[in-house]
Coordinates of C-alpha atoms in Angstrom, one line a residue:
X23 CA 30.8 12.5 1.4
X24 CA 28.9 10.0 3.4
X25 CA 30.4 8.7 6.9
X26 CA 30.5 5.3 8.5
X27 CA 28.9 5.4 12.1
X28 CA 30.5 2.5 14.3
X29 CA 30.0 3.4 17.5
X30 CA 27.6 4.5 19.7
X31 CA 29.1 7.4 21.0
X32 CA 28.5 9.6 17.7
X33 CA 24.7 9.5 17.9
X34 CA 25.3 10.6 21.5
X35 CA 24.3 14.2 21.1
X36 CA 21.3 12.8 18.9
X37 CA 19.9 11.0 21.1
X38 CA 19.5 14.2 23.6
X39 CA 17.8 16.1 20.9
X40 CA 14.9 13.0 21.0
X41 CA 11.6 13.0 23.0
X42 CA 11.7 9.6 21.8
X43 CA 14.4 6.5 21.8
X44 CA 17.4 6.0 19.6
X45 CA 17.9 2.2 19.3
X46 CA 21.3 1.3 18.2
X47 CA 22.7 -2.8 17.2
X48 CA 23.7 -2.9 20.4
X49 CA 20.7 -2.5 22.1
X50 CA 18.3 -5.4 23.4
X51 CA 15.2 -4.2 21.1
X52 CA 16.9 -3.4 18.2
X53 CA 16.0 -6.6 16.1
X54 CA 12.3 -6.0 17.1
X55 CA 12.2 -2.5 16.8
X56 CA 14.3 -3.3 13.2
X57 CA 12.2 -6.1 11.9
X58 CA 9.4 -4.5 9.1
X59 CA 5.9 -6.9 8.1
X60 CA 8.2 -8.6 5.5
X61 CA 10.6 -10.9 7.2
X62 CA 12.9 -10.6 4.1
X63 CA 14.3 -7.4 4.7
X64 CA 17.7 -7.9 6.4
X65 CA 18.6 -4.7 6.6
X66 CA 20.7 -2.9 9.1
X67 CA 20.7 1.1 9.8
X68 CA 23.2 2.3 12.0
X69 CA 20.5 4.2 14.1
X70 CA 16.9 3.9 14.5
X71 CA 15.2 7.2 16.0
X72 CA 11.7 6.2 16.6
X73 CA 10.1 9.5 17.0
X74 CA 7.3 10.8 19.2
X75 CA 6.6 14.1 17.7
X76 CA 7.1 16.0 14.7
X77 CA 10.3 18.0 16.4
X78 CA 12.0 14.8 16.9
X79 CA 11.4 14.2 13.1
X80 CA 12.6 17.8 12.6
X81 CA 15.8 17.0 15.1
X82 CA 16.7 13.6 13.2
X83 CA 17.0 15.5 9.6
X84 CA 18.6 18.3 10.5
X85 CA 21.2 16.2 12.7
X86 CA 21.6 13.5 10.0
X87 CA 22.0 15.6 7.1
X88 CA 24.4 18.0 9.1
X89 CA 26.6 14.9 9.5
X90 CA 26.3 13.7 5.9
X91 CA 24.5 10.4 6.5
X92 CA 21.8 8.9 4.7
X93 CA 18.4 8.4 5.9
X94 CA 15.3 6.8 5.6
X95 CA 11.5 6.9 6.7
X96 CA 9.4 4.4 8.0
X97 CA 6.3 4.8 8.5
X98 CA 3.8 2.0 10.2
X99 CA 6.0 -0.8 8.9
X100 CA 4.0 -2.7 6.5
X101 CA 6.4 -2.3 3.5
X102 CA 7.1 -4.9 0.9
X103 CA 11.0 -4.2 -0.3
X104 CA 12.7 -3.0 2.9
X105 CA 13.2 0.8 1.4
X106 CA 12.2 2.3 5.1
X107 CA 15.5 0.8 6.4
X108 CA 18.8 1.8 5.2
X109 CA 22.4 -0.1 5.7
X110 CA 24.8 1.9 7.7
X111 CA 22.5 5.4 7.8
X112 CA 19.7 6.6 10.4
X113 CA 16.0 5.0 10.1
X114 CA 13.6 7.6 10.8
X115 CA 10.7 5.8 12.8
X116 CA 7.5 7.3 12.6
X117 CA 5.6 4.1 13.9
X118 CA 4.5 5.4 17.6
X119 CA 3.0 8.6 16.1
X120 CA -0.4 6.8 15.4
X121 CA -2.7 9.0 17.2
X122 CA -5.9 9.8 15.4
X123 CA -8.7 12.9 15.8
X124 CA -11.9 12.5 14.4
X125 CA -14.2 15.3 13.8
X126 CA -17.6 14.0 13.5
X127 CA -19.4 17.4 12.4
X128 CA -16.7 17.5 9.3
X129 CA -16.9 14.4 9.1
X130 CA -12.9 14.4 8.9
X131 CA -10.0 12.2 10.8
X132 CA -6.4 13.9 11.4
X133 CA -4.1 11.0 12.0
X134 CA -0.5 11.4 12.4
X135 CA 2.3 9.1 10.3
X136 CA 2.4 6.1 11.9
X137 CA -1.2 5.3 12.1
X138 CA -2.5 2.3 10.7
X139 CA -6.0 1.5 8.5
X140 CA -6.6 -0.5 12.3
X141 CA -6.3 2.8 13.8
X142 CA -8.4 5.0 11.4
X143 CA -11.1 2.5 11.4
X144 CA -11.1 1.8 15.1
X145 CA -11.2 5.5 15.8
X146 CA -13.7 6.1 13.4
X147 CA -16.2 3.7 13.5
X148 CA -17.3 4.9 17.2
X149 CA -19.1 7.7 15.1
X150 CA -20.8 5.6 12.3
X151 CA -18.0 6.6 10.0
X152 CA -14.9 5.4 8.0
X153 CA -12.9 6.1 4.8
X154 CA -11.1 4.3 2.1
X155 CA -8.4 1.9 3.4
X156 CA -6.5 -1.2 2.6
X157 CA -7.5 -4.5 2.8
X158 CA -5.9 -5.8 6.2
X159 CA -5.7 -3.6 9.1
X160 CA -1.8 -3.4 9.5
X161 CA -1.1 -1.5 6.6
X162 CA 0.0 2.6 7.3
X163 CA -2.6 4.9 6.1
X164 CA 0.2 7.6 4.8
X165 CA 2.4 4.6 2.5
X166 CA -1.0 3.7 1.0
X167 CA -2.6 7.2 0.4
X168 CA 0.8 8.4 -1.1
X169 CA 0.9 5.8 -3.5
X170 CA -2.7 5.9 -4.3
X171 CA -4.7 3.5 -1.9
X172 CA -6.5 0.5 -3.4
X173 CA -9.3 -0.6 -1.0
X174 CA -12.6 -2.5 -0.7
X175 CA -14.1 1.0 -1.1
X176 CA -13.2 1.9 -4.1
X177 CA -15.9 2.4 -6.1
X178 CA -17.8 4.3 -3.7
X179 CA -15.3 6.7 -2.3
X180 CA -12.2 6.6 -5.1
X181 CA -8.8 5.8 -4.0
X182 CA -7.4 6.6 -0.5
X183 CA -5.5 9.7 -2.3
X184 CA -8.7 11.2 -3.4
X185 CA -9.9 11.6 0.4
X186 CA -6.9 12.5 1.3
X187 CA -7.8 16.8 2.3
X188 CA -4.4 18.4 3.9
X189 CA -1.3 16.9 5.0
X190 CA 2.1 18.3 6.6
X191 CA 5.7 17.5 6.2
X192 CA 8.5 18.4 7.0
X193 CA 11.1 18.9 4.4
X194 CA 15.0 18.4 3.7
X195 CA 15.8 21.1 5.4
X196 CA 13.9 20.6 8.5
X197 CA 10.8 22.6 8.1
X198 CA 7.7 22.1 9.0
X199 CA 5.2 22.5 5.7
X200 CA 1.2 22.3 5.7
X201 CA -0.4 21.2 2.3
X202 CA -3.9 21.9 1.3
X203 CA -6.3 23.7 -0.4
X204 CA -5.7 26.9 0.4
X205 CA -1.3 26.8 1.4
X206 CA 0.5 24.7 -1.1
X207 CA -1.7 23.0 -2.6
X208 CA 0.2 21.6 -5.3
X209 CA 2.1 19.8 -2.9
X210 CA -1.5 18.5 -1.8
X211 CA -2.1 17.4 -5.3
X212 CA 1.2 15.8 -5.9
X213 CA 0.8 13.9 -2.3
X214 CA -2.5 12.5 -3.9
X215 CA -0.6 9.5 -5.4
X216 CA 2.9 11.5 -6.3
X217 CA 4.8 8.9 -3.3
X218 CA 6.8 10.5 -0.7
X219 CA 9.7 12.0 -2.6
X220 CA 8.8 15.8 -1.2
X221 CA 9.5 14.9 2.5
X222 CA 8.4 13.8 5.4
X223 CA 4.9 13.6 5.6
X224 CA 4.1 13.5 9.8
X225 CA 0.0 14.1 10.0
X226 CA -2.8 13.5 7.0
X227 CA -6.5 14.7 7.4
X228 CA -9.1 12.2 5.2
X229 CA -12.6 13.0 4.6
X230 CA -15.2 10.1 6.3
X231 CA -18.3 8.9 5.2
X232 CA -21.4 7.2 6.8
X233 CA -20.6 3.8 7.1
X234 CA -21.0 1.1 9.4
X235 CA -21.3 -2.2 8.3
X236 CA -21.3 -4.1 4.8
X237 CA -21.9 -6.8 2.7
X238 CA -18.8 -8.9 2.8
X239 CA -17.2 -12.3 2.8
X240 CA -15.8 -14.9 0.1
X241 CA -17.1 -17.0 -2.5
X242 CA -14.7 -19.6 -3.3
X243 CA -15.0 -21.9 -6.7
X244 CA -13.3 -25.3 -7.8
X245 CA -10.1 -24.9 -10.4
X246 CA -12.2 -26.7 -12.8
X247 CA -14.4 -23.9 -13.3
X248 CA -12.0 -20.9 -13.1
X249 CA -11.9 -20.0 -16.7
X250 CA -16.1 -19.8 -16.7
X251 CA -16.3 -18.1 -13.4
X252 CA -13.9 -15.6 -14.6
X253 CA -14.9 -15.0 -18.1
X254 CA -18.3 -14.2 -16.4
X255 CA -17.1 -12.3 -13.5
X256 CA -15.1 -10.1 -16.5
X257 CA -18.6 -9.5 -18.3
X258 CA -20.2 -8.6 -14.7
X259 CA -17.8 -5.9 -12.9
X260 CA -18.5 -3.8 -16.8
X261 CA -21.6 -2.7 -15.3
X262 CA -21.3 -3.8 -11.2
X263 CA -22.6 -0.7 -9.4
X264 CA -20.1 1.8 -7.3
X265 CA -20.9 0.3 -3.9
X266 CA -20.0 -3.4 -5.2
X267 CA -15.9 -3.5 -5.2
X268 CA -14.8 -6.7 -5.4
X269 CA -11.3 -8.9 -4.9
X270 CA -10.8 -11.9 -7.2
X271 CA -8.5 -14.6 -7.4
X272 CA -6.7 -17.3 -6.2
X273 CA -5.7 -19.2 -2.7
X274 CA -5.0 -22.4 -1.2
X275 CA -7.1 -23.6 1.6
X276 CA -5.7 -25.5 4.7
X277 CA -6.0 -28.9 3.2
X278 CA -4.2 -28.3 0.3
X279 CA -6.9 -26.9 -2.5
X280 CA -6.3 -24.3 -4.4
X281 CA -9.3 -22.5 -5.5
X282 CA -10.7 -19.8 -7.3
X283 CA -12.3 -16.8 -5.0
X284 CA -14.4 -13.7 -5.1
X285 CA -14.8 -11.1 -2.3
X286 CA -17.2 -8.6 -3.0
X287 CA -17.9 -5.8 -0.5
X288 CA -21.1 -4.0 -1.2
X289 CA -21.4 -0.6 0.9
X290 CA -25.3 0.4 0.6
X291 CA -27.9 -0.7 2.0
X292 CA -27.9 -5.1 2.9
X293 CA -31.1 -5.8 0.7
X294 CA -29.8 -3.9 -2.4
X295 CA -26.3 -5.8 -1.6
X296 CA -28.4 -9.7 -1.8
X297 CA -29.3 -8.4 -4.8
X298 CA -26.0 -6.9 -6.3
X299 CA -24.0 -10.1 -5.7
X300 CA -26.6 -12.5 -6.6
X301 CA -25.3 -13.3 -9.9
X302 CA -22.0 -13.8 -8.7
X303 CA -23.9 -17.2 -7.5
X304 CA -24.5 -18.1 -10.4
X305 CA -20.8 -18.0 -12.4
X306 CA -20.2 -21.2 -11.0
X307 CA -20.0 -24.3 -8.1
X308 CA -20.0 -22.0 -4.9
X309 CA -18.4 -24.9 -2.5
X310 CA -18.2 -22.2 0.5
X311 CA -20.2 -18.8 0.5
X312 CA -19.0 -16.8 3.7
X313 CA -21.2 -14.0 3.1
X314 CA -22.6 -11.9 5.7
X315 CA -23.0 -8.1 7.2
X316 CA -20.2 -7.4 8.9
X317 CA -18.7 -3.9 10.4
X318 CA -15.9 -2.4 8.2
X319 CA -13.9 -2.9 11.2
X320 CA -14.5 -6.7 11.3
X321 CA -14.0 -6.9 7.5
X322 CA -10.5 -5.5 7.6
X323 CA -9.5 -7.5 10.2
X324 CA -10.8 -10.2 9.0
X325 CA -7.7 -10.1 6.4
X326 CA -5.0 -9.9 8.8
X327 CA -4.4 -13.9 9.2
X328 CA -3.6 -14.0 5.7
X329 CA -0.3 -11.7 5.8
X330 CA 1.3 -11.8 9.5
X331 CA 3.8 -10.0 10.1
X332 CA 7.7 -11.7 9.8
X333 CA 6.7 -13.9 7.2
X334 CA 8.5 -13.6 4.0
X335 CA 7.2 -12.0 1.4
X336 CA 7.9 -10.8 -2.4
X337 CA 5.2 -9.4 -4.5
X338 CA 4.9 -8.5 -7.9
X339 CA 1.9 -6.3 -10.0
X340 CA 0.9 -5.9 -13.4
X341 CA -2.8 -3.8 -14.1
X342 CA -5.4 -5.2 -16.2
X343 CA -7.7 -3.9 -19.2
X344 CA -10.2 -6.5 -17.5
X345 CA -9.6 -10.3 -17.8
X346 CA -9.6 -11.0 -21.2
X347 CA -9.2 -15.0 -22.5
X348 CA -5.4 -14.8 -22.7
X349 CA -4.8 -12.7 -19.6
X350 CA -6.7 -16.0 -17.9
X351 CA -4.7 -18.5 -19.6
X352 CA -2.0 -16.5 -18.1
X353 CA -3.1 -16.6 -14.6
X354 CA -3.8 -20.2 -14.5
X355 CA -1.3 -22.1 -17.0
X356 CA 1.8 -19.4 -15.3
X357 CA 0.4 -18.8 -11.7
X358 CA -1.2 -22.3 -10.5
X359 CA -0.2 -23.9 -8.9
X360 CA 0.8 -21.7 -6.2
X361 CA 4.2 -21.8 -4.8
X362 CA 3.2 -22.1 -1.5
X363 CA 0.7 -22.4 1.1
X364 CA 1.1 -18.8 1.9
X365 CA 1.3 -17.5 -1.5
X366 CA -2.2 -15.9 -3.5
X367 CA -2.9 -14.1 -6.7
X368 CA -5.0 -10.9 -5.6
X369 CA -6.9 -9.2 -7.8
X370 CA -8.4 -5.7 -7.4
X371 CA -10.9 -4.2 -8.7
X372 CA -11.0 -0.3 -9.3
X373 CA -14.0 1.3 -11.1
X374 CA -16.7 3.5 -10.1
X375 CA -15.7 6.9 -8.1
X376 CA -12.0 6.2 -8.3
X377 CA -12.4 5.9 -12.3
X378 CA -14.5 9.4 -12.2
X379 CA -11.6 11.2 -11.2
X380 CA -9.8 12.9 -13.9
X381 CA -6.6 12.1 -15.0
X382 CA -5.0 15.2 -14.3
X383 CA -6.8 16.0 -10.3
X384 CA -4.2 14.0 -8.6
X385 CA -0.7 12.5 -9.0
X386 CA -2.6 8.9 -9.4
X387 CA -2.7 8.8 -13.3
X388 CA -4.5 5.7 -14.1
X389 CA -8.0 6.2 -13.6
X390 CA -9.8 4.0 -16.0
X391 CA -11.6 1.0 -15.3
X392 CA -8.9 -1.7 -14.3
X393 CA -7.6 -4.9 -12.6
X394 CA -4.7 -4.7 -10.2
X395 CA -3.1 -7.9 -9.6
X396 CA -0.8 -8.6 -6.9
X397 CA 1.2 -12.3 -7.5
X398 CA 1.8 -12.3 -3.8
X399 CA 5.0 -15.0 -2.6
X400 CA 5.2 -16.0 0.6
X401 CA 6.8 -18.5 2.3
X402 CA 8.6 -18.9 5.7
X403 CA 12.5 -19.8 6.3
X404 CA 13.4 -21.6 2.7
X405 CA 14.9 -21.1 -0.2
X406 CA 13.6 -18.1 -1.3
X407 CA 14.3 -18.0 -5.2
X408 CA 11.7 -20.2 -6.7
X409 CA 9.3 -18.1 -5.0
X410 CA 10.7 -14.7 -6.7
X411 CA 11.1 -17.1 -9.9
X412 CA 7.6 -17.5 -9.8
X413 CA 6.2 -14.2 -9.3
X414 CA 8.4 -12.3 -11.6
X415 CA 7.8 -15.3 -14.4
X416 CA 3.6 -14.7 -14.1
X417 CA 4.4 -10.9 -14.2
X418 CA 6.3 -11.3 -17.6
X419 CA 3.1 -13.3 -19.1
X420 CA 0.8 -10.9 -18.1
X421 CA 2.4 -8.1 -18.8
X422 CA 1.3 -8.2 -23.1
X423 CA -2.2 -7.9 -21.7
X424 CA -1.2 -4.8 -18.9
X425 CA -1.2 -1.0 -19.3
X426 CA 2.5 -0.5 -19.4
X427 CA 3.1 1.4 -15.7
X428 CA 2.2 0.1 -12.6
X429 CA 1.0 0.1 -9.1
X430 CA 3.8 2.2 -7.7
X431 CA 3.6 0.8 -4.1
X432 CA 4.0 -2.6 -5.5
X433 CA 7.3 -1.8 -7.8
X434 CA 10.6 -2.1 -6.8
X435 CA 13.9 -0.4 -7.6
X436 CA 14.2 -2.2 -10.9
X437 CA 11.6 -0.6 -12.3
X438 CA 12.1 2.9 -12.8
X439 CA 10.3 2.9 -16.2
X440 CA 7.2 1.6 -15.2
X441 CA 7.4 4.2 -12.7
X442 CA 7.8 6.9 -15.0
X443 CA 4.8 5.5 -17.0
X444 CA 2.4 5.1 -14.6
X445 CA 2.4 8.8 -14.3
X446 CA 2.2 9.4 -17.9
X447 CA 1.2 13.2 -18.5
X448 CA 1.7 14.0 -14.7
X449 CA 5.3 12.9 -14.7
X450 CA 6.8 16.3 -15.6
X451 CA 4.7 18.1 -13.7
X452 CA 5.8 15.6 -10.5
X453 CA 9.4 16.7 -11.7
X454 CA 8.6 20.4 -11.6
X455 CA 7.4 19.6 -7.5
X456 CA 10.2 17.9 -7.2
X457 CA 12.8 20.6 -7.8
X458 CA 10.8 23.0 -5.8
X459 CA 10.1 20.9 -3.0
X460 CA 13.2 18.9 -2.7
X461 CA 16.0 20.2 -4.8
X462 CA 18.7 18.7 -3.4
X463 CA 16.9 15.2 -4.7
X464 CA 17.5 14.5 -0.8
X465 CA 14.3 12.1 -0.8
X466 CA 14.9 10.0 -3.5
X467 CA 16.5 6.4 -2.0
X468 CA 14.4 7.0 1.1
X469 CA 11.1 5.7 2.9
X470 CA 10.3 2.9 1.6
X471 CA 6.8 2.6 2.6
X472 CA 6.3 6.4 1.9
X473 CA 8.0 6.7 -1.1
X474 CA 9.0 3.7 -3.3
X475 CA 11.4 5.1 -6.2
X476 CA 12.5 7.9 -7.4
X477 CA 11.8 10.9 -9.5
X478 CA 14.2 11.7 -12.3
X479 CA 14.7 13.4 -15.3

């Protein structure tokens, strides 16, 4: 039996337990301590704990489950459908435990929960290293690498999950768990892309590599010549070499255009880079041609206008066999023109070291060559059901050309099916960690950037 928390004074002897601050409605921060990178979640917990060490998150569990209320985890924020926050229960907040260690010798960073890829990177990068992270520098390094970790790295290092090398949590019934190599390591494998349905995952350890700057930037092409450019851009990426990842798709520039773009990131050495990407050149009118070496900290960064935090946002994914002729109709008869100003297709590109990984080494089951799109709607205050309209229309027509799971970072709670096939042959054995790890099915509704559905027979 679940009960209703109303007043403040029932969280009173939670709040003692905390090193850090519980943040009730009536308090002058809740709203900003509340508010998540989508604007669009409403959502209202009773009780926020934001926690400051891993016996607060040990404290809030134990307290909340005694008391038969529901809970969620959030880690560093960026999440797309508002499962971190949870009406009338206690939001665990992880996002002040961002503190990250780098060990240059091992060539390793242990960052706790909250961290962001800004923090990684930043922390990193003062020792000529860096590892696989998302594309803008808000997004939390734990919700990524859980769910797999799609990067501009990719086909040099894998996913984020396959550099993921320990990680602890602490579990539904408040104890503190390491998972590695040696202790667990299972857990460790289903962690790898398996979500966060075995608990509360509080630190992760990532291998680094040598890296300090790259060929990056954007290569943008007039709607006219979409179909060429991407007909040719689908023959090139067959054979593109493991340092050359590259983003494709579609925006709409400040004065209104909407045009085609390509964003390689080449991670070797810059001459070898010139000449990777100098057929991309030649797919097409290049109208602007932002290349340039940049620091992996700048490139990251240099995302971040495009997705600020508040705005609203709802995103749909379907995964590509490569962009085949009716997958491009698709894209361009369904998608354009874009709903908004705000709004983007994004297209990612996974091949090389991620693809290498066998099916059955991590939770993350699809791990042949492939396209992820994102149909990404964003808009500020508005009406916000053409934009959904929109994105879950282009989903439908692409989906006759898509592998039949999914991205499960990027699919929401009415999608349990796509969930259970993007595991394929490692669902049951995510089932079997499941019952082991979390019997009780305790982590199932919960933390939303950590773990977005559920796992059930």
């Amino acid at each position: 039996m679940t009960t209703t928390y109303h007043h403040s004074a029932a969280f009173n002897d939670l709040a003692t337990l905390l090193t850090g601050q519980l943040v009730l409605p009536q308090d002058a921060d809740y709203e900003q301590v509340r508010q998540l990178w989508n604007g669009r979640v409403k959502t209202q917990p009773a009780a926020i704990a934001r926690c400051l060490t891993v016996q607060d998150v040990i404290h809030t569990i134990r307290w909340t489950r005694s008391h038969h209320l529901p809970f969620s985890v959030r880690g560093a924020g960026h999440e797309i459908f508002g499962r971190s926050l949870i009406e009338n229960g206690v939001a665990i907040n992880l996002s002040q435990m961002k503190a990250v260690t780098v060990d240059p010798k091992k060539r390793t960073a242990q960052i706790q929960a909250g961290a962001t890829a800004g923090d990684l990177i930043e922390a990193a990068q003062k020792y000529g290293l860096a590892t696989v992270t998302g594309t803008i520098s808000s997004v939390g390094m734990t919700g990524l690498t859980l769910g797999g970790g799609y990067g501009p790295l990719n086909g040099a290092y894998g996913l984020a999950a396959d550099n993921l090398l320990s990680a602890q949590l602490v579990t539904a019934d408040g104890q503190l768990i390491a998972a590695n190599a040696e202790e667990n390591a299972d857990l460790l494998w289903g962690l790898r892309g398996g979500g966060g349905n075995f608990g509360v995952v509080v630190s992760l350890e990532f291998r680094l590599h040598p890296l300090t700057t790259v060929l990056s930037g954007l290569l943008l092409y007039p709607l006219e010549q979409a179909r060429t450019v991407l007909h040719r851009f689908n023959e090139f990426i067959a054979t593109a070499p493991d340092e050359l990842t590259i983003r494709s798709g579609f925006l709409q520039t400040p004065d209104g255009q909407t045009l085609l773009f390509l964003s390689p990131t080449y991670c070797g050495s810059l001459e070898m880079g010139e000449q990777a990407i100098a057929p991309l050149r030649t797919f097409g009118t290049v109208l602007v041609d932002r290349m340039q070496s940049v620091s992996y900290h700048e490139l990251i960064h240099s995302n971040d206008a495009f997705s600020p935090k508040g705005r609203h946002y709802y995103i749909q994914t379907q995964s590509l066999d490569g962009l085949q002729t009716e997958a491009i109709k698709a894209l361009i008869e369904q998608g354009l023109p874009l709903p908004s100003p705000f709004s983007a297709i994004n297209i990612h590109h996974f091949h090389g070291a991620a693809s290498r990984v066998g099916v059955s080494e991590t939770a993350f089951a699809l791990r042949q060559d492939h396209l992820m799109v994102e149909l990404i709607a964003a808009w500020e205050q508005d009406d916000e059901q053409r934009y959904i309209q929109w994105a879950q229309n282009l989903s439908q027509a692409l989906a006759p050309y898509a592998f039949k799971g999914g991205y499960i970072n990027l699919l929401d709670e009415q999608e349990q099916e796509r969930v259970r096939l993007a595991f394929g042959s490692n669902y049951e054995r995510l089932l079997d960690l499941k019952q082991k790890y979390d019997p009780d099915d305790v982590f199932r509704s919960t933390i939303g950037h950590l773990a977005p559905y559920s796992l059930t027979r």
